[in-house]
Amino acid sequence: EVQLVESGGGLVQPGGSLRLSCAASGFTFSSSWMSWVRQAPGKGLEWVANIKQDGSEKYYVDSVKGRFTISRDNAKNSLYLQMNSLRAEDTAVYYCARDPWGSCFDYWGQGTLVTVSS
Amino acid sequence: DIQMTQSPSSLSASVGDRVTITCRASQGIRNDLGWYQQKPGKAPKRLIYAASSLQSGVPSRFSGSGSGTEFTLTISSLQPEDFATYYCLQHNSYQYSFGQGTKLEIK
């Protein structure tokens, strides 16, 4: 059974940093593109970033470029999102999702809430 | 960037109704489109991939069509458990984008 479990969310002040993790199991993690998707309270879904199987390609939504970094550790079956210079508008539930090449997100985690507030 | 325009933003319908939701892409995306259902407090669930392929386990009352810039999700006969918010997602470009969502409510 495919499982994606996010962690690392919490309350952080504007300008602060946070690192999200996503633990993957039930599939060959090293063979899958992976993505982060977020959803602000009461709002729609927004794709944030994705990363190729070996980490050699990474793409970001314009609003997080230069502030967020996606990475992975295939030995640990884990995906990460390092978030720096956080803003109030980054407040959201952050989901990790498996991102099959040529298809679209088929499995999602349960999400972790990030709140940016003073 | 590819923009996805989804309509309507909300829809009231009754059990048994046939409903259609539309997504329009700002440029051609072949069939690189999926449809998702989301219920409050839950992660999205994939219903359709490659514009018209039904996800395993999803009821056949859900169907998708379209290619290029115009796409539709159709629910042939609404059931009580279908009242939720629906999103399209394009993955044609390296920067993916979702539609704004359609909230389907009980009339």
PDB file of C-alpha atoms in Angstrom:
ATOM      1  CA  GLU A   1       0.000   0.000   0.000  1.00  0.00           C
ATOM      2  CA  VAL A   2       1.334   3.380  -1.009  1.00  0.00           C
ATOM      3  CA  GLN A   3       1.730   5.747   1.925  1.00  0.00           C
ATOM      4  CA  LEU A   4       2.943   9.331   2.067  1.00  0.00           C
ATOM      5  CA  VAL A   5       3.265  10.914   5.486  1.00  0.00           C
ATOM      6  CA  GLU A   6       4.151  14.583   5.863  1.00  0.00           C
ATOM      7  CA  SER A   7       5.621  16.155   8.969  1.00  0.00           C
ATOM      8  CA  GLY A   8       7.358  19.329  10.080  1.00  0.00           C
ATOM      9  CA  GLY A   9       4.533  21.827   9.906  1.00  0.00           C
ATOM     10  CA  GLY A  10       3.841  24.359  12.625  1.00  0.00           C
ATOM     11  CA  LEU A  11       3.721  28.011  13.570  1.00  0.00           C
ATOM     12  CA  VAL A  12       6.572  30.222  12.370  1.00  0.00           C
ATOM     13  CA  GLN A  13       7.100  33.968  12.357  1.00  0.00           C
ATOM     14  CA  PRO A  14       7.301  35.945   9.121  1.00  0.00           C
ATOM     15  CA  GLY A  15      10.825  35.765   7.751  1.00  0.00           C
ATOM     16  CA  GLY A  16      11.444  32.447   9.460  1.00  0.00           C
ATOM     17  CA  SER A  17      12.251  29.027   8.106  1.00  0.00           C
ATOM     18  CA  LEU A  18      10.740  25.575   8.257  1.00  0.00           C
ATOM     19  CA  ARG A  19      11.611  22.208   6.764  1.00  0.00           C
ATOM     20  CA  LEU A  20       8.872  19.813   5.749  1.00  0.00           C
ATOM     21  CA  SER A  21       9.431  16.078   5.304  1.00  0.00           C
ATOM     22  CA  CYS A  22       7.468  13.410   3.509  1.00  0.00           C
ATOM     23  CA  ALA A  23       8.116   9.744   4.294  1.00  0.00           C
ATOM     24  CA  ALA A  24       7.206   7.423   1.436  1.00  0.00           C
ATOM     25  CA  SER A  25       6.485   3.699   1.495  1.00  0.00           C
ATOM     26  CA  GLY A  26       4.784   1.028  -0.574  1.00  0.00           C
ATOM     27  CA  PHE A  27       6.377   1.920  -3.904  1.00  0.00           C
ATOM     28  CA  THR A  28       9.799   2.423  -5.442  1.00  0.00           C
ATOM     29  CA  PHE A  29      10.453   5.975  -4.299  1.00  0.00           C
ATOM     30  CA  SER A  30      13.666   6.330  -6.290  1.00  0.00           C
ATOM     31  CA  SER A  31      11.727   5.727  -9.536  1.00  0.00           C
ATOM     32  CA  SER A  32       9.152   8.475  -8.997  1.00  0.00           C
ATOM     33  CA  TRP A  33       8.998  12.192  -9.587  1.00  0.00           C
ATOM     34  CA  MET A  34       7.546  13.827  -6.481  1.00  0.00           C
ATOM     35  CA  SER A  35       5.748  17.107  -5.863  1.00  0.00           C
ATOM     36  CA  TRP A  36       4.630  19.443  -3.124  1.00  0.00           C
ATOM     37  CA  VAL A  37       1.162  21.008  -3.385  1.00  0.00           C
ATOM     38  CA  ARG A  38      -0.347  23.511  -0.964  1.00  0.00           C
ATOM     39  CA  GLN A  39      -3.773  24.807  -0.051  1.00  0.00           C
ATOM     40  CA  ALA A  40      -4.305  28.039   1.833  1.00  0.00           C
ATOM     41  CA  PRO A  41      -7.227  28.031   4.279  1.00  0.00           C
ATOM     42  CA  GLY A  42     -10.491  28.098   2.343  1.00  0.00           C
ATOM     43  CA  LYS A  43      -8.680  28.382  -0.991  1.00  0.00           C
ATOM     44  CA  GLY A  44      -7.845  26.166  -3.948  1.00  0.00           C
ATOM     45  CA  LEU A  45      -4.926  23.899  -4.657  1.00  0.00           C
ATOM     46  CA  GLU A  46      -1.560  25.289  -5.777  1.00  0.00           C
ATOM     47  CA  TRP A  47       1.323  23.219  -7.109  1.00  0.00           C
ATOM     48  CA  VAL A  48       4.535  24.344  -5.371  1.00  0.00           C
ATOM     49  CA  ALA A  49       7.480  22.317  -6.660  1.00  0.00           C
ATOM     50  CA  ASN A  50       8.575  18.999  -8.079  1.00  0.00           C
ATOM     51  CA  ILE A  51      11.749  16.971  -8.354  1.00  0.00           C
ATOM     52  CA  LYS A  52      13.010  14.300 -10.697  1.00  0.00           C
ATOM     53  CA  GLN A  53      13.862  10.805  -9.525  1.00  0.00           C
ATOM     54  CA  ASP A  54      17.585  11.509  -9.085  1.00  0.00           C
ATOM     55  CA  GLY A  55      17.168  15.112  -7.961  1.00  0.00           C
ATOM     56  CA  SER A  56      18.785  16.479 -11.117  1.00  0.00           C
ATOM     57  CA  GLU A  57      15.747  18.525 -12.157  1.00  0.00           C
ATOM     58  CA  LYS A  58      13.631  20.733  -9.925  1.00  0.00           C
ATOM     59  CA  TYR A  59      10.831  23.127 -10.807  1.00  0.00           C
ATOM     60  CA  TYR A  60       9.002  25.726  -8.739  1.00  0.00           C
ATOM     61  CA  VAL A  61       5.973  27.971  -8.898  1.00  0.00           C
ATOM     62  CA  ASP A  62       7.135  31.555  -9.395  1.00  0.00           C
ATOM     63  CA  SER A  63       5.924  32.725  -5.970  1.00  0.00           C
ATOM     64  CA  VAL A  64       8.405  30.486  -4.095  1.00  0.00           C
ATOM     65  CA  LYS A  65      11.452  30.630  -6.376  1.00  0.00           C
ATOM     66  CA  GLY A  66      14.541  31.644  -4.427  1.00  0.00           C
ATOM     67  CA  ARG A  67      12.853  30.966  -1.084  1.00  0.00           C
ATOM     68  CA  PHE A  68      11.892  27.275  -1.164  1.00  0.00           C
ATOM     69  CA  THR A  69      14.088  24.296  -2.028  1.00  0.00           C
ATOM     70  CA  ILE A  70      12.806  20.835  -2.810  1.00  0.00           C
ATOM     71  CA  SER A  71      15.108  17.880  -2.219  1.00  0.00           C
ATOM     72  CA  ARG A  72      15.009  14.143  -1.672  1.00  0.00           C
ATOM     73  CA  ASP A  73      16.957  11.317  -0.082  1.00  0.00           C
ATOM     74  CA  ASN A  74      16.275   8.113  -1.978  1.00  0.00           C
ATOM     75  CA  ALA A  75      18.158   6.048   0.598  1.00  0.00           C
ATOM     76  CA  LYS A  76      15.652   7.224   3.204  1.00  0.00           C
ATOM     77  CA  ASN A  77      12.610   7.236   0.903  1.00  0.00           C
ATOM     78  CA  SER A  78      12.057  10.829   1.896  1.00  0.00           C
ATOM     79  CA  LEU A  79      11.088  14.092   0.236  1.00  0.00           C
ATOM     80  CA  TYR A  80      11.788  17.508   1.726  1.00  0.00           C
ATOM     81  CA  LEU A  81      10.773  21.132   1.328  1.00  0.00           C
ATOM     82  CA  GLN A  82      13.040  23.736   2.872  1.00  0.00           C
ATOM     83  CA  MET A  83      11.074  26.944   3.245  1.00  0.00           C
ATOM     84  CA  ASN A  84      12.944  30.198   3.973  1.00  0.00           C
ATOM     85  CA  SER A  85      11.860  33.843   4.187  1.00  0.00           C
ATOM     86  CA  LEU A  86       8.341  32.716   4.968  1.00  0.00           C
ATOM     87  CA  ARG A  87       5.447  35.107   4.415  1.00  0.00           C
ATOM     88  CA  ALA A  88       1.895  35.195   5.698  1.00  0.00           C
ATOM     89  CA  GLU A  89       0.700  34.115   2.249  1.00  0.00           C
ATOM     90  CA  ASP A  90       2.648  30.852   2.608  1.00  0.00           C
ATOM     91  CA  THR A  91       0.192  29.771   5.303  1.00  0.00           C
ATOM     92  CA  ALA A  92      -1.356  26.567   3.991  1.00  0.00           C
ATOM     93  CA  VAL A  93      -1.703  22.830   4.295  1.00  0.00           C
ATOM     94  CA  TYR A  94       1.228  21.323   2.403  1.00  0.00           C
ATOM     95  CA  TYR A  95       0.757  17.968   0.697  1.00  0.00           C
ATOM     96  CA  CYS A  96       3.346  15.730  -0.878  1.00  0.00           C
ATOM     97  CA  ALA A  97       2.199  13.762  -3.894  1.00  0.00           C
ATOM     98  CA  ARG A  98       3.595  11.108  -6.151  1.00  0.00           C
ATOM     99  CA  ASP A  99       4.037  12.607  -9.594  1.00  0.00           C
ATOM    100  CA  PRO A 100       4.204   9.839 -12.210  1.00  0.00           C
ATOM    101  CA  TRP A 101       5.956  11.076 -15.316  1.00  0.00           C
ATOM    102  CA  GLY A 102       3.438  11.512 -18.116  1.00  0.00           C
ATOM    103  CA  SER A 103       0.506  11.325 -15.725  1.00  0.00           C
ATOM    104  CA  CYS A 104      -0.640  13.383 -12.764  1.00  0.00           C
ATOM    105  CA  PHE A 105      -0.619  13.033  -8.999  1.00  0.00           C
ATOM    106  CA  ASP A 106      -1.988   9.629  -8.094  1.00  0.00           C
ATOM    107  CA  TYR A 107      -1.188   9.381  -4.383  1.00  0.00           C
ATOM    108  CA  TRP A 108      -1.251  12.146  -1.787  1.00  0.00           C
ATOM    109  CA  GLY A 109      -0.264  12.451   1.838  1.00  0.00           C
ATOM    110  CA  GLN A 110      -2.643  13.720   4.513  1.00  0.00           C
ATOM    111  CA  GLY A 111      -0.990  17.145   4.616  1.00  0.00           C
ATOM    112  CA  THR A 112       0.810  19.225   7.219  1.00  0.00           C
ATOM    113  CA  LEU A 113      -0.268  22.718   8.259  1.00  0.00           C
ATOM    114  CA  VAL A 114       2.160  25.619   8.082  1.00  0.00           C
ATOM    115  CA  THR A 115       1.072  28.853   9.745  1.00  0.00           C
ATOM    116  CA  VAL A 116       3.137  31.999   9.232  1.00  0.00           C
ATOM    117  CA  SER A 117       2.147  34.585  11.798  1.00  0.00           C
ATOM    118  CA  SER A 118       3.627  36.852  14.431  1.00  0.00           C
TER     119      SER A 118
ATOM    120  CA  ASP B   1       2.890  29.819 -17.625  1.00  0.00           C
ATOM    121  CA  ILE B   2      -0.233  27.892 -18.523  1.00  0.00           C
ATOM    122  CA  GLN B   3      -3.410  29.222 -16.909  1.00  0.00           C
ATOM    123  CA  MET B   4      -6.365  26.946 -16.260  1.00  0.00           C
ATOM    124  CA  THR B   5      -9.806  28.563 -16.220  1.00  0.00           C
ATOM    125  CA  GLN B   6     -12.396  26.340 -14.541  1.00  0.00           C
ATOM    126  CA  SER B   7     -16.132  26.929 -14.621  1.00  0.00           C
ATOM    127  CA  PRO B   8     -18.466  27.216 -12.930  1.00  0.00           C
ATOM    128  CA  SER B   9     -16.910  28.134  -9.589  1.00  0.00           C
ATOM    129  CA  SER B  10     -19.939  26.728  -7.811  1.00  0.00           C
ATOM    130  CA  LEU B  11     -22.884  24.599  -8.802  1.00  0.00           C
ATOM    131  CA  SER B  12     -26.084  23.557  -7.075  1.00  0.00           C
ATOM    132  CA  ALA B  13     -27.588  20.288  -8.202  1.00  0.00           C
ATOM    133  CA  SER B  14     -29.831  17.473  -7.032  1.00  0.00           C
ATOM    134  CA  VAL B  15     -29.234  13.772  -6.594  1.00  0.00           C
ATOM    135  CA  GLY B  16     -29.690  12.118  -9.967  1.00  0.00           C
ATOM    136  CA  ASP B  17     -28.739  15.214 -11.990  1.00  0.00           C
ATOM    137  CA  ARG B  18     -26.158  15.194 -14.743  1.00  0.00           C
ATOM    138  CA  VAL B  19     -23.484  17.848 -14.246  1.00  0.00           C
ATOM    139  CA  THR B  20     -20.597  19.088 -16.335  1.00  0.00           C
ATOM    140  CA  ILE B  21     -17.551  21.058 -15.234  1.00  0.00           C
ATOM    141  CA  THR B  22     -15.235  22.687 -17.752  1.00  0.00           C
ATOM    142  CA  CYS B  23     -11.554  23.614 -17.763  1.00  0.00           C
ATOM    143  CA  ARG B  24      -9.966  25.728 -20.419  1.00  0.00           C
ATOM    144  CA  ALA B  25      -6.186  25.953 -20.852  1.00  0.00           C
ATOM    145  CA  SER B  26      -4.484  29.141 -21.994  1.00  0.00           C
ATOM    146  CA  GLN B  27      -2.526  27.112 -24.543  1.00  0.00           C
ATOM    147  CA  GLY B  28      -2.669  23.593 -25.870  1.00  0.00           C
ATOM    148  CA  ILE B  29      -1.807  20.879 -23.373  1.00  0.00           C
ATOM    149  CA  ARG B  30      -2.591  17.786 -25.480  1.00  0.00           C
ATOM    150  CA  ASN B  31      -4.330  15.458 -22.992  1.00  0.00           C
ATOM    151  CA  ASP B  32      -2.052  16.230 -20.030  1.00  0.00           C
ATOM    152  CA  LEU B  33      -4.931  16.866 -17.658  1.00  0.00           C
ATOM    153  CA  GLY B  34      -6.371  15.248 -14.567  1.00  0.00           C
ATOM    154  CA  TRP B  35      -9.491  15.765 -12.460  1.00  0.00           C
ATOM    155  CA  TYR B  36      -9.575  15.597  -8.670  1.00  0.00           C
ATOM    156  CA  GLN B  37     -12.299  15.449  -6.030  1.00  0.00           C
ATOM    157  CA  GLN B  38     -11.698  16.953  -2.609  1.00  0.00           C
ATOM    158  CA  LYS B  39     -13.874  16.705   0.468  1.00  0.00           C
ATOM    159  CA  PRO B  40     -13.431  19.006   3.480  1.00  0.00           C
ATOM    160  CA  GLY B  41     -10.374  18.206   5.559  1.00  0.00           C
ATOM    161  CA  LYS B  42      -9.196  15.509   3.158  1.00  0.00           C
ATOM    162  CA  ALA B  43      -6.496  15.197   0.532  1.00  0.00           C
ATOM    163  CA  PRO B  44      -7.615  15.350  -3.092  1.00  0.00           C
ATOM    164  CA  LYS B  45      -8.478  12.114  -4.842  1.00  0.00           C
ATOM    165  CA  ARG B  46      -7.704  11.482  -8.497  1.00  0.00           C
ATOM    166  CA  LEU B  47     -10.770  10.677 -10.602  1.00  0.00           C
ATOM    167  CA  ILE B  48      -9.508  11.039 -14.176  1.00  0.00           C
ATOM    168  CA  TYR B  49      -6.052  11.091 -15.749  1.00  0.00           C
ATOM    169  CA  ALA B  50      -4.890  11.675 -19.312  1.00  0.00           C
ATOM    170  CA  ALA B  51      -8.075  13.722 -19.773  1.00  0.00           C
ATOM    171  CA  SER B  52     -10.376  10.726 -20.186  1.00  0.00           C
ATOM    172  CA  SER B  53      -8.956   7.676 -18.365  1.00  0.00           C
ATOM    173  CA  LEU B  54     -10.939   6.622 -15.322  1.00  0.00           C
ATOM    174  CA  GLN B  55      -8.914   5.999 -12.177  1.00  0.00           C
ATOM    175  CA  SER B  56      -9.254   2.451 -10.901  1.00  0.00           C
ATOM    176  CA  GLY B  57     -11.990   2.189  -8.301  1.00  0.00           C
ATOM    177  CA  VAL B  58     -13.773   5.371  -9.350  1.00  0.00           C
ATOM    178  CA  PRO B  59     -17.442   4.873 -10.311  1.00  0.00           C
ATOM    179  CA  SER B  60     -18.232   4.876 -14.004  1.00  0.00           C
ATOM    180  CA  ARG B  61     -20.657   7.778 -13.597  1.00  0.00           C
ATOM    181  CA  PHE B  62     -17.541   9.968 -13.743  1.00  0.00           C
ATOM    182  CA  SER B  63     -16.113  10.646 -17.182  1.00  0.00           C
ATOM    183  CA  GLY B  64     -13.663  13.066 -18.729  1.00  0.00           C
ATOM    184  CA  SER B  65     -13.231  14.338 -22.253  1.00  0.00           C
ATOM    185  CA  GLY B  66     -11.309  16.874 -24.276  1.00  0.00           C
ATOM    186  CA  SER B  67      -7.915  17.577 -25.704  1.00  0.00           C
ATOM    187  CA  GLY B  68      -5.858  20.641 -26.498  1.00  0.00           C
ATOM    188  CA  THR B  69      -7.471  23.519 -24.613  1.00  0.00           C
ATOM    189  CA  GLU B  70     -11.021  22.426 -23.699  1.00  0.00           C
ATOM    190  CA  PHE B  71     -11.793  19.724 -21.154  1.00  0.00           C
ATOM    191  CA  THR B  72     -14.875  18.537 -19.334  1.00  0.00           C
ATOM    192  CA  LEU B  73     -15.684  16.397 -16.326  1.00  0.00           C
ATOM    193  CA  THR B  74     -19.146  14.888 -16.375  1.00  0.00           C
ATOM    194  CA  ILE B  75     -20.999  13.161 -13.568  1.00  0.00           C
ATOM    195  CA  SER B  76     -23.863  11.296 -15.214  1.00  0.00           C
ATOM    196  CA  SER B  77     -26.110  10.849 -12.182  1.00  0.00           C
ATOM    197  CA  LEU B  78     -25.147  12.634  -9.000  1.00  0.00           C
ATOM    198  CA  GLN B  79     -24.974  10.609  -5.818  1.00  0.00           C
ATOM    199  CA  PRO B  80     -24.957  12.045  -2.280  1.00  0.00           C
ATOM    200  CA  GLU B  81     -21.261  11.261  -1.860  1.00  0.00           C
ATOM    201  CA  ASP B  82     -20.356  13.328  -4.957  1.00  0.00           C
ATOM    202  CA  PHE B  83     -20.988  16.664  -3.275  1.00  0.00           C
ATOM    203  CA  ALA B  84     -17.472  18.013  -2.982  1.00  0.00           C
ATOM    204  CA  THR B  85     -15.038  20.386  -4.668  1.00  0.00           C
ATOM    205  CA  TYR B  86     -13.519  19.416  -8.011  1.00  0.00           C
ATOM    206  CA  TYR B  87     -10.249  20.604  -9.553  1.00  0.00           C
ATOM    207  CA  CYS B  88      -8.554  20.157 -12.886  1.00  0.00           C
ATOM    208  CA  LEU B  89      -4.763  19.981 -13.109  1.00  0.00           C
ATOM    209  CA  GLN B  90      -2.555  20.455 -16.146  1.00  0.00           C
ATOM    210  CA  HIS B  91       0.869  18.818 -16.159  1.00  0.00           C
ATOM    211  CA  ASN B  92       1.916  19.625 -19.703  1.00  0.00           C
ATOM    212  CA  SER B  93       4.517  22.202 -18.744  1.00  0.00           C
ATOM    213  CA  TYR B  94       7.207  21.877 -16.110  1.00  0.00           C
ATOM    214  CA  GLN B  95       5.165  24.305 -14.009  1.00  0.00           C
ATOM    215  CA  TYR B  96       1.893  22.572 -13.244  1.00  0.00           C
ATOM    216  CA  SER B  97      -1.293  24.498 -12.567  1.00  0.00           C
ATOM    217  CA  PHE B  98      -4.735  23.788 -11.124  1.00  0.00           C
ATOM    218  CA  GLY B  99      -8.062  25.254 -12.031  1.00  0.00           C
ATOM    219  CA  GLN B 100      -9.724  27.437  -9.396  1.00  0.00           C
ATOM    220  CA  GLY B 101     -12.092  24.674  -8.315  1.00  0.00           C
ATOM    221  CA  THR B 102     -15.815  23.969  -8.582  1.00  0.00           C
ATOM    222  CA  LYS B 103     -17.807  23.532  -5.397  1.00  0.00           C
ATOM    223  CA  LEU B 104     -20.692  21.172  -6.031  1.00  0.00           C
ATOM    224  CA  GLU B 105     -23.494  21.694  -3.536  1.00  0.00           C
ATOM    225  CA  ILE B 106     -26.820  20.054  -2.881  1.00  0.00           C
ATOM    226  CA  LYS B 107     -29.816  21.951  -4.209  1.00  0.00           C
TER     227      LYS B 107
END
